[in-house]
PDB file of C-alpha atoms in Angstrom:
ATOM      1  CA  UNK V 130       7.536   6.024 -19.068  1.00 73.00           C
ATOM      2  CA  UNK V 131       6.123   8.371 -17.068  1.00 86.00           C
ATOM      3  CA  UNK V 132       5.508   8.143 -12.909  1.00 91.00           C
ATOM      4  CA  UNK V 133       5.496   9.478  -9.613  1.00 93.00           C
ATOM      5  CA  UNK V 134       5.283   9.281  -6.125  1.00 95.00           C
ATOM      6  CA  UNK V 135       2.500   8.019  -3.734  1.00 96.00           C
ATOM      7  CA  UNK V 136       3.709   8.948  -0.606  1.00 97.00           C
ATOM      8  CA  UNK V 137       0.942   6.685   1.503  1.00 98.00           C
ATOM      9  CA  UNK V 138       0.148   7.358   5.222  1.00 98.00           C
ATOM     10  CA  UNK V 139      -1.321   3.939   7.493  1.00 98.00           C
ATOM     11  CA  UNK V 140      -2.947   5.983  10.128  1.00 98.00           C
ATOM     12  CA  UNK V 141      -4.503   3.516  11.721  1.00 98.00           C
ATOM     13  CA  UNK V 142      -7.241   0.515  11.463  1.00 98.00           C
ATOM     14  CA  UNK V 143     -10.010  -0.216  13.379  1.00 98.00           C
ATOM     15  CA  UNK V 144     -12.495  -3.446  14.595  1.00 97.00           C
ATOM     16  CA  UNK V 145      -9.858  -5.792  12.795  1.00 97.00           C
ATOM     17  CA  UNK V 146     -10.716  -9.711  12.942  1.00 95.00           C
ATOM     18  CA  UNK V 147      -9.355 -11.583  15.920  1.00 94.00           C
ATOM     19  CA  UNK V 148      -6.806 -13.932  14.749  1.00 93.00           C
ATOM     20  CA  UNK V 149      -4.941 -14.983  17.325  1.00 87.00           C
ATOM     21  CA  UNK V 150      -6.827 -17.161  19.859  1.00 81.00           C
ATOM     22  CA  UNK V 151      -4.639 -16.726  22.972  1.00 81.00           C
ATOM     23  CA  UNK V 152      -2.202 -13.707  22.562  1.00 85.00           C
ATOM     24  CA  UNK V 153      -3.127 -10.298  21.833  1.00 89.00           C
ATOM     25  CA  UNK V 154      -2.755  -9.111  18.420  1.00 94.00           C
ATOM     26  CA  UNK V 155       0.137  -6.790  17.717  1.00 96.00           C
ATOM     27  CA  UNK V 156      -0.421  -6.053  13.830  1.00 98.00           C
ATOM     28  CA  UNK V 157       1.774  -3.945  11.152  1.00 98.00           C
ATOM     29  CA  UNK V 158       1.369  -3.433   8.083  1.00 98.00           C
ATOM     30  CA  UNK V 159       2.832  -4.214   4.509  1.00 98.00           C
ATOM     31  CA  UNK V 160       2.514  -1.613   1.628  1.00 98.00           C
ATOM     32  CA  UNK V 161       3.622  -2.362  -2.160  1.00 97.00           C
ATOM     33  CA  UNK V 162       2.351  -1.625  -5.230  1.00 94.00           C
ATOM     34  CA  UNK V 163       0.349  -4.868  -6.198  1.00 92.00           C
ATOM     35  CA  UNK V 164       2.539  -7.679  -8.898  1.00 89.00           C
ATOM     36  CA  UNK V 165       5.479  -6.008  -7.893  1.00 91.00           C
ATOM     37  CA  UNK V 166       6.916  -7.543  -4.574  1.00 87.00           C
ATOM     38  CA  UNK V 167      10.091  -5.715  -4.637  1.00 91.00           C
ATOM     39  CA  UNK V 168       8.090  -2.322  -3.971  1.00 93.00           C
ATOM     40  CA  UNK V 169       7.512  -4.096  -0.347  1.00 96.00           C
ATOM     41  CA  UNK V 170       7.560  -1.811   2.309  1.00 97.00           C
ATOM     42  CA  UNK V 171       6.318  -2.482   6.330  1.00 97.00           C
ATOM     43  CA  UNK V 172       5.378  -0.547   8.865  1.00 97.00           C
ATOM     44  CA  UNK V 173       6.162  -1.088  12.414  1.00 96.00           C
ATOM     45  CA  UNK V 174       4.303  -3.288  14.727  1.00 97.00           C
ATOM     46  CA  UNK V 175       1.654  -1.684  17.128  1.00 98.00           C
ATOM     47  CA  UNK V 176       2.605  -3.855  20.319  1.00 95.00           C
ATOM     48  CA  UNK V 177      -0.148  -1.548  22.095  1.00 96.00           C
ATOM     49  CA  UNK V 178      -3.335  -1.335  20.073  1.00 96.00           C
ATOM     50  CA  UNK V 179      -4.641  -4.826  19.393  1.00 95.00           C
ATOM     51  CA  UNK V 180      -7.478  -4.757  17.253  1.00 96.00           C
ATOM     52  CA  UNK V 181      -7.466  -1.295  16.388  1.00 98.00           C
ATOM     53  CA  UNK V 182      -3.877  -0.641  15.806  1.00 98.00           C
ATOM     54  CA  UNK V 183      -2.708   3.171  15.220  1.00 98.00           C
ATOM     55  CA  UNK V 184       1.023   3.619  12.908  1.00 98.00           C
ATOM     56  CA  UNK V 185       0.569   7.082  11.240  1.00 98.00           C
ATOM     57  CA  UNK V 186       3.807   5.687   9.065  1.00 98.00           C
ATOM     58  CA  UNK V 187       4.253   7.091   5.635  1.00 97.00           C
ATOM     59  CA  UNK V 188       5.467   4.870   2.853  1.00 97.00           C
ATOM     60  CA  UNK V 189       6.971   5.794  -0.776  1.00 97.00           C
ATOM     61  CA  UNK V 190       5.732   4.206  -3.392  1.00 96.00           C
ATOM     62  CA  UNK V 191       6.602   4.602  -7.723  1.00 93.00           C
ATOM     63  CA  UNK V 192       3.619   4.375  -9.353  1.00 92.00           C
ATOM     64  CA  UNK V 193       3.124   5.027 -12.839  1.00 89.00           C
ATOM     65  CA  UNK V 194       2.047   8.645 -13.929  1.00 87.00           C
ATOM     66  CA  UNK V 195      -1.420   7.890 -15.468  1.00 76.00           C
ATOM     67  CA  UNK V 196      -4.427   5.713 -14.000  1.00 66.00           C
ATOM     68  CA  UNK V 197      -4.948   4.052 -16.801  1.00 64.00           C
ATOM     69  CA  UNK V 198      -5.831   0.151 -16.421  1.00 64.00           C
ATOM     70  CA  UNK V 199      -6.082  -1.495 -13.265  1.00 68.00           C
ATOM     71  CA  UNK V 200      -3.125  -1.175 -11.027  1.00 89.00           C
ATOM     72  CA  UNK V 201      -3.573  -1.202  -7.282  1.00 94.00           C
ATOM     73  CA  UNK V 202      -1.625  -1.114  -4.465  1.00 96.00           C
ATOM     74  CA  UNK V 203      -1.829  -3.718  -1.911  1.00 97.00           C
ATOM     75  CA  UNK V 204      -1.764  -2.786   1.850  1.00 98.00           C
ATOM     76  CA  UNK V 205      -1.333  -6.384   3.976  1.00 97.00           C
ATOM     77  CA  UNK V 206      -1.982  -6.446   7.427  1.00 98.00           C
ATOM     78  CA  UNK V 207      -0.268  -9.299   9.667  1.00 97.00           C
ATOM     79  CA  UNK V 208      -0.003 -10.031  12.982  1.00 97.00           C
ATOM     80  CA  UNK V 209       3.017 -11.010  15.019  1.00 94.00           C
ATOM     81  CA  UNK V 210       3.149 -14.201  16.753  1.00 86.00           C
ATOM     82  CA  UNK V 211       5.483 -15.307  19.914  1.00 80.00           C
ATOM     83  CA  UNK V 212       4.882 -19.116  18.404  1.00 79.00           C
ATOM     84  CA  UNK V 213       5.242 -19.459  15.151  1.00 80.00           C
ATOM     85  CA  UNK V 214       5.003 -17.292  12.067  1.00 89.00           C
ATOM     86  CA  UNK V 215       3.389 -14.068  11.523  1.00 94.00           C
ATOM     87  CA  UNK V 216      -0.051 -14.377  10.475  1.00 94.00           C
ATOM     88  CA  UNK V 217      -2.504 -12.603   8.362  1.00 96.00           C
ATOM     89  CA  UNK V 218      -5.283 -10.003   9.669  1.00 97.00           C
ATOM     90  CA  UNK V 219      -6.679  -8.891   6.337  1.00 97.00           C
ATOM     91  CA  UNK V 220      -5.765  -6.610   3.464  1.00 97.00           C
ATOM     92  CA  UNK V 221      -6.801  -3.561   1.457  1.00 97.00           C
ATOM     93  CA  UNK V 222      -6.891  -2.477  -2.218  1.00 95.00           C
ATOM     94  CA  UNK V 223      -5.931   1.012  -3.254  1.00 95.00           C
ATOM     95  CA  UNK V 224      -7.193   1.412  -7.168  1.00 93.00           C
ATOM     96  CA  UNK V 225      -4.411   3.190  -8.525  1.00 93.00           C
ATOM     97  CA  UNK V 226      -7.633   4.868 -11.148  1.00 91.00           C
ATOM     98  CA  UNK V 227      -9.116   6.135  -8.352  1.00 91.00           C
ATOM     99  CA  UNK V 228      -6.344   7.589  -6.359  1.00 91.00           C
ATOM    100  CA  UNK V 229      -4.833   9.286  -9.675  1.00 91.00           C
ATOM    101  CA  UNK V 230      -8.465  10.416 -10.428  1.00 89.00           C
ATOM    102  CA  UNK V 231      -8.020  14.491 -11.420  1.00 85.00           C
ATOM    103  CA  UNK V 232      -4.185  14.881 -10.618  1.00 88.00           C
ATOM    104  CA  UNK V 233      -2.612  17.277 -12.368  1.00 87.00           C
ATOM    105  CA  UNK V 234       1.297  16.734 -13.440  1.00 90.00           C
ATOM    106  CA  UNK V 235       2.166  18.659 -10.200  1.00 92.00           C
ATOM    107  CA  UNK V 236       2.059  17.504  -6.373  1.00 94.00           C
ATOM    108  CA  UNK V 237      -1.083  17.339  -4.935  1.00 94.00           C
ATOM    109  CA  UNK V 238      -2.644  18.111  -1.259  1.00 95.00           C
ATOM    110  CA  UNK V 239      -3.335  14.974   0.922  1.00 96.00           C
ATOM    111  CA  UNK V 240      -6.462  13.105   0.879  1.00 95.00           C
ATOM    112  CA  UNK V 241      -7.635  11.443   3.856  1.00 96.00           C
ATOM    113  CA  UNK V 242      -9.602   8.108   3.023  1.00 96.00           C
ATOM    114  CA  UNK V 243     -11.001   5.011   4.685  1.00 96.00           C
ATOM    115  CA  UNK V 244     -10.959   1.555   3.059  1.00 96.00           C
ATOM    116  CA  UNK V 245     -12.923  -1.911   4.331  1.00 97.00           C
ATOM    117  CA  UNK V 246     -10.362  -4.284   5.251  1.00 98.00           C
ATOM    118  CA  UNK V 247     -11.185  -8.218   3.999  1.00 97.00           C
ATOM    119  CA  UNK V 248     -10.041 -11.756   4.997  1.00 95.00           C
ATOM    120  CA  UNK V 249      -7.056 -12.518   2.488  1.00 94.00           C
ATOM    121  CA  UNK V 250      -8.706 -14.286  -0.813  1.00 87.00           C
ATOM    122  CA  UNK V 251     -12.362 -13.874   0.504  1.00 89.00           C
ATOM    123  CA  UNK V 252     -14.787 -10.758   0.280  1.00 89.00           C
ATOM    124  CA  UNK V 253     -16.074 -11.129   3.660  1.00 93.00           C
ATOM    125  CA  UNK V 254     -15.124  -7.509   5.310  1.00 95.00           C
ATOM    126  CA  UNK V 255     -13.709  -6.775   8.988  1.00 94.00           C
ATOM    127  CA  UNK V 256     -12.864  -3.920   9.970  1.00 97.00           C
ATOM    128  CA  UNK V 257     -11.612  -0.237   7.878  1.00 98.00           C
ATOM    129  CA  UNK V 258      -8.358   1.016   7.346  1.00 98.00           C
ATOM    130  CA  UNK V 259      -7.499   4.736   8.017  1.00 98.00           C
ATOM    131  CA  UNK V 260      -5.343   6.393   4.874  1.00 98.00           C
ATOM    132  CA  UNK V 261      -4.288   9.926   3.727  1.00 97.00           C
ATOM    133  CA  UNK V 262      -2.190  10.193   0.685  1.00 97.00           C
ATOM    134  CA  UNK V 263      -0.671  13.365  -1.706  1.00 96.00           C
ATOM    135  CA  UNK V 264       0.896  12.460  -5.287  1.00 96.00           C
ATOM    136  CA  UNK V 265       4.492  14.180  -5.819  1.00 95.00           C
ATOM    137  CA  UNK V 266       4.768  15.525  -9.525  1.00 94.00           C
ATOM    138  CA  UNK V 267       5.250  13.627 -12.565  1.00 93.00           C
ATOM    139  CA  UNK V 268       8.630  12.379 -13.359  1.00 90.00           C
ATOM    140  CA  UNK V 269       9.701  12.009 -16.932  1.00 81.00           C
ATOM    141  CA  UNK V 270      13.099  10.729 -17.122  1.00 62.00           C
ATOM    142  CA  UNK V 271      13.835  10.324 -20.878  1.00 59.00           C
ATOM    143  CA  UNK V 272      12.652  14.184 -21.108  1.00 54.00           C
ATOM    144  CA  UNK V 273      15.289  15.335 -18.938  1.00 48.00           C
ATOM    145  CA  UNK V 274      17.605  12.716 -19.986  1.00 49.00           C
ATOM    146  CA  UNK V 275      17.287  14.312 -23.458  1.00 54.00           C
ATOM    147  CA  UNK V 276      17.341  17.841 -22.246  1.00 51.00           C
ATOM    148  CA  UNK V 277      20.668  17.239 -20.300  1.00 50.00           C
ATOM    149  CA  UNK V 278      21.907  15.843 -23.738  1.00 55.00           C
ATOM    150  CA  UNK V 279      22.157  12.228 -23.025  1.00 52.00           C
ATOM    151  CA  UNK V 280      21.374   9.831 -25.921  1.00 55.00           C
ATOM    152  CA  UNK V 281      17.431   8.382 -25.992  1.00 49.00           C
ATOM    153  CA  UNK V 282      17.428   5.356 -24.692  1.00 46.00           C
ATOM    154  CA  UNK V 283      15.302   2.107 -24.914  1.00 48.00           C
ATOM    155  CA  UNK V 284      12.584   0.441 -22.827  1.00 42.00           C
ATOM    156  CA  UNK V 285      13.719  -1.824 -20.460  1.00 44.00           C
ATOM    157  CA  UNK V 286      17.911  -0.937 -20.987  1.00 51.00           C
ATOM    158  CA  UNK V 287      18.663  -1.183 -17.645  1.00 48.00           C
ATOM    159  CA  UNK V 288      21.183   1.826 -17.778  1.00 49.00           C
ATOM    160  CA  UNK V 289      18.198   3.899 -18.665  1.00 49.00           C
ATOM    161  CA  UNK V 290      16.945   6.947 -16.394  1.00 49.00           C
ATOM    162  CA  UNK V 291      13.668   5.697 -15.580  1.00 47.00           C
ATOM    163  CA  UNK V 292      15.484   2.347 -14.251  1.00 50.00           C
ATOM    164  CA  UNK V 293      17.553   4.502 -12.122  1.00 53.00           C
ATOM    165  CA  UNK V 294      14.809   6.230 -11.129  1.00 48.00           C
ATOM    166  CA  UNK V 295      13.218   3.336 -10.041  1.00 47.00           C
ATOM    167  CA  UNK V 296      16.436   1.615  -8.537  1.00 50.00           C
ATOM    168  CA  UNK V 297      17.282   5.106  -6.283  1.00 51.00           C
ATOM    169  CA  UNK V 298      13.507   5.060  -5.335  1.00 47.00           C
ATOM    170  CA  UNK V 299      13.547   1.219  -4.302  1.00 43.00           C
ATOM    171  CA  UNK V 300      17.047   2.192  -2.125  1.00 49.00           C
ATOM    172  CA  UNK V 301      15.672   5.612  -1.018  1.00 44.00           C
ATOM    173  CA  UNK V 302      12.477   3.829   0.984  1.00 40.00           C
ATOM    174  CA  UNK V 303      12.648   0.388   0.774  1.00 43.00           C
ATOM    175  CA  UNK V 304      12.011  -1.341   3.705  1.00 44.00           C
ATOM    176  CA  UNK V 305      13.193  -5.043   4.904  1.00 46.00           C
ATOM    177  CA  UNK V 306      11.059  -7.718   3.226  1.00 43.00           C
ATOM    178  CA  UNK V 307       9.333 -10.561   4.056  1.00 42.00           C
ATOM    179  CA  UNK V 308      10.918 -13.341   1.582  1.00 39.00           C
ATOM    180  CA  UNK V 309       7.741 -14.526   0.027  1.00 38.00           C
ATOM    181  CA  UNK V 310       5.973 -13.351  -2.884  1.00 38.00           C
ATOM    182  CA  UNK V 311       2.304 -12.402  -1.988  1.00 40.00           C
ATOM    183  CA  UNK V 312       0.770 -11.925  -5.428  1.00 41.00           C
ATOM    184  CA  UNK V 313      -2.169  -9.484  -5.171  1.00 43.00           C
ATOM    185  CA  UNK V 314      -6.103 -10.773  -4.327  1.00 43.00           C
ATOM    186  CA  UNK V 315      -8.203  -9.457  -6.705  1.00 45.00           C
ATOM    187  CA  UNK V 316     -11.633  -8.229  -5.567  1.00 45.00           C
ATOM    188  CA  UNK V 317     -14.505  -5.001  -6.046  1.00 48.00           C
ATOM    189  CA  UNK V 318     -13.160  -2.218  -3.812  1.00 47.00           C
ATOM    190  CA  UNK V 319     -15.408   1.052  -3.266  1.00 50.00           C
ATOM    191  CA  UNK V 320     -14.737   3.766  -5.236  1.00 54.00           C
ATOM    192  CA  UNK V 321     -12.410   6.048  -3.803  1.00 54.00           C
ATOM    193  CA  UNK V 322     -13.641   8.960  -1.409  1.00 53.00           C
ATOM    194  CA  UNK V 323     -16.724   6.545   0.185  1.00 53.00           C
ATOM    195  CA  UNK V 324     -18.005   7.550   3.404  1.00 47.00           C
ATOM    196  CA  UNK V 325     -16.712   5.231   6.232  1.00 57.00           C
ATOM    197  CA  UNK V 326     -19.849   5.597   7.449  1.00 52.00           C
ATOM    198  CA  UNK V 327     -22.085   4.073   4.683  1.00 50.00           C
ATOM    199  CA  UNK V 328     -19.252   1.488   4.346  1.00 51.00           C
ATOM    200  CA  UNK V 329     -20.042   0.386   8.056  1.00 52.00           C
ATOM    201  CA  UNK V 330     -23.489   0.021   7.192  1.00 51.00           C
ATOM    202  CA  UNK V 331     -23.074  -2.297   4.253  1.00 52.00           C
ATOM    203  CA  UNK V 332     -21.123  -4.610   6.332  1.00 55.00           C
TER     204      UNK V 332
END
C-alpha cells in the first residue's frame, strides 16, 4: 500500500466558543488521522491567546497515497482547565479527497487554508481554524522492498516494510496521548480551498 506524508501546520484559530465560564481559555490542539487514535499528535497549549489562540506547530501525519474514499483527518481543539479535566472547544475535518486533490507522486508546495471550527457532535460553527499543509512524495515500500531483493511480502505481516514504515513514522513524530479513544464526528465540511471570507458569512 501506497502513502505519504501530510506534514500539517495549526497556525492559529480565531473567535473560538467560550467554554470555560470563569478562567481564561488556554487551548491546544490534537491532530490524527480520523479512526486511527494511535496517529494522535498535540500541539502545545497557547497560555496567552484565549479565544484566538496562535501555535504555528507542524505535525506528521501517514496518510494513504490516493484520495480515494472518505478519510479525514481530525484536528480537536481542547482547553486546559486548573479544576478538573481538559475540555473540548470544537473540532475540524480535513477531507483527505480534497487535500490529495491534483498531487502528483512527488512533494508538493504548501497550501494555506482556513476551516470552520464546530461544537464536537453538532454542526453549529464557531470560529475558523488557520492551516497550511505540503504532501511529501509517495512511499511505496513493497517496490523498494523488492528492488533491494527482499522477498514480497503480505498485507498486514507485521514484519512487512510498509508496517515499518508506519511504526518508524508513529516513533519519528508521535506525540504523548491523551488515553481515550475519540472516534471521529462525521459531518459536511467545505470543499477544500473556500474563502474564509464567504465561510464567515454563512455562519
Amino acid at each position: 500500500m501506497a502513502c505519504r506524508t501530510l506534514e500539517l501546520t495549526l497556525v492559529s484559530a480565531r473567535d473560538l466558543r467560550a467554554v470555560n465560564l470563569v478562567s481564561k481559555m488556554e487551548v491546544y490542539a490534537v491532530a490524527y488521522l480520523a479512526g486511527d487514535p494511535r496517529s494522535r499528535q498535540r500541539v502545545a497549549t497557547d497560555r496567552a491567546g484565549g479565544r484566538d489562540p496562535t501555535w504555528n506547530q507542524t505535525v506528521h501525519i501517514t496518510v494513504p497515497a490516493s484520495g480515494a474514499g472518505s478519510g479525514a483527518v481530525r484536528v480537536l481543539l481542547r482547553t486546559e482547565r486548573a479544576l478538573g479535566s481538559d475540555r473540548d472547544v470544537g473540532e475540524v475535518l480535513l477531507p483527505l479527497p480534497d487535500v490529495l486533490a491534483g498531487a502528483g507522486d512527488g512533494p508538493t508546495e504548501a497550501t494555506a487554508a482556513c476551516f470552520p471550527v464546530r461544537r464536537v457532535g453538532s454542526s453549529k460553527r464557531h470560529g475558523v481554524l488557520n492551516v497550511s499543509y505540503k504532501l511529501g512524495g509517495v512511499v511505496c515500500p513493497d517496490l523498494v522492498a523488492r528492488a533491494e531483493g527482499a522477498p514480497p511480502v503480505q498485507a498486514g505481516d507485521p514484519a512487512s516494510p510498509m508496517m515499518a514504515y508506519l511504526a518508524a513514522a508513529a516513533k519519528a513524530y508521535a506525540a504523548p496521548r491523551p488515553p481515550q479513544c475519540l472516534p471521529p464526528t462525521p459531518y459536511p465540511v467545505a470543499p477544500m480551498g473556500t474563502a474564509c471570507a464567504s465561510m464567515r458569512s454563512s455562519w
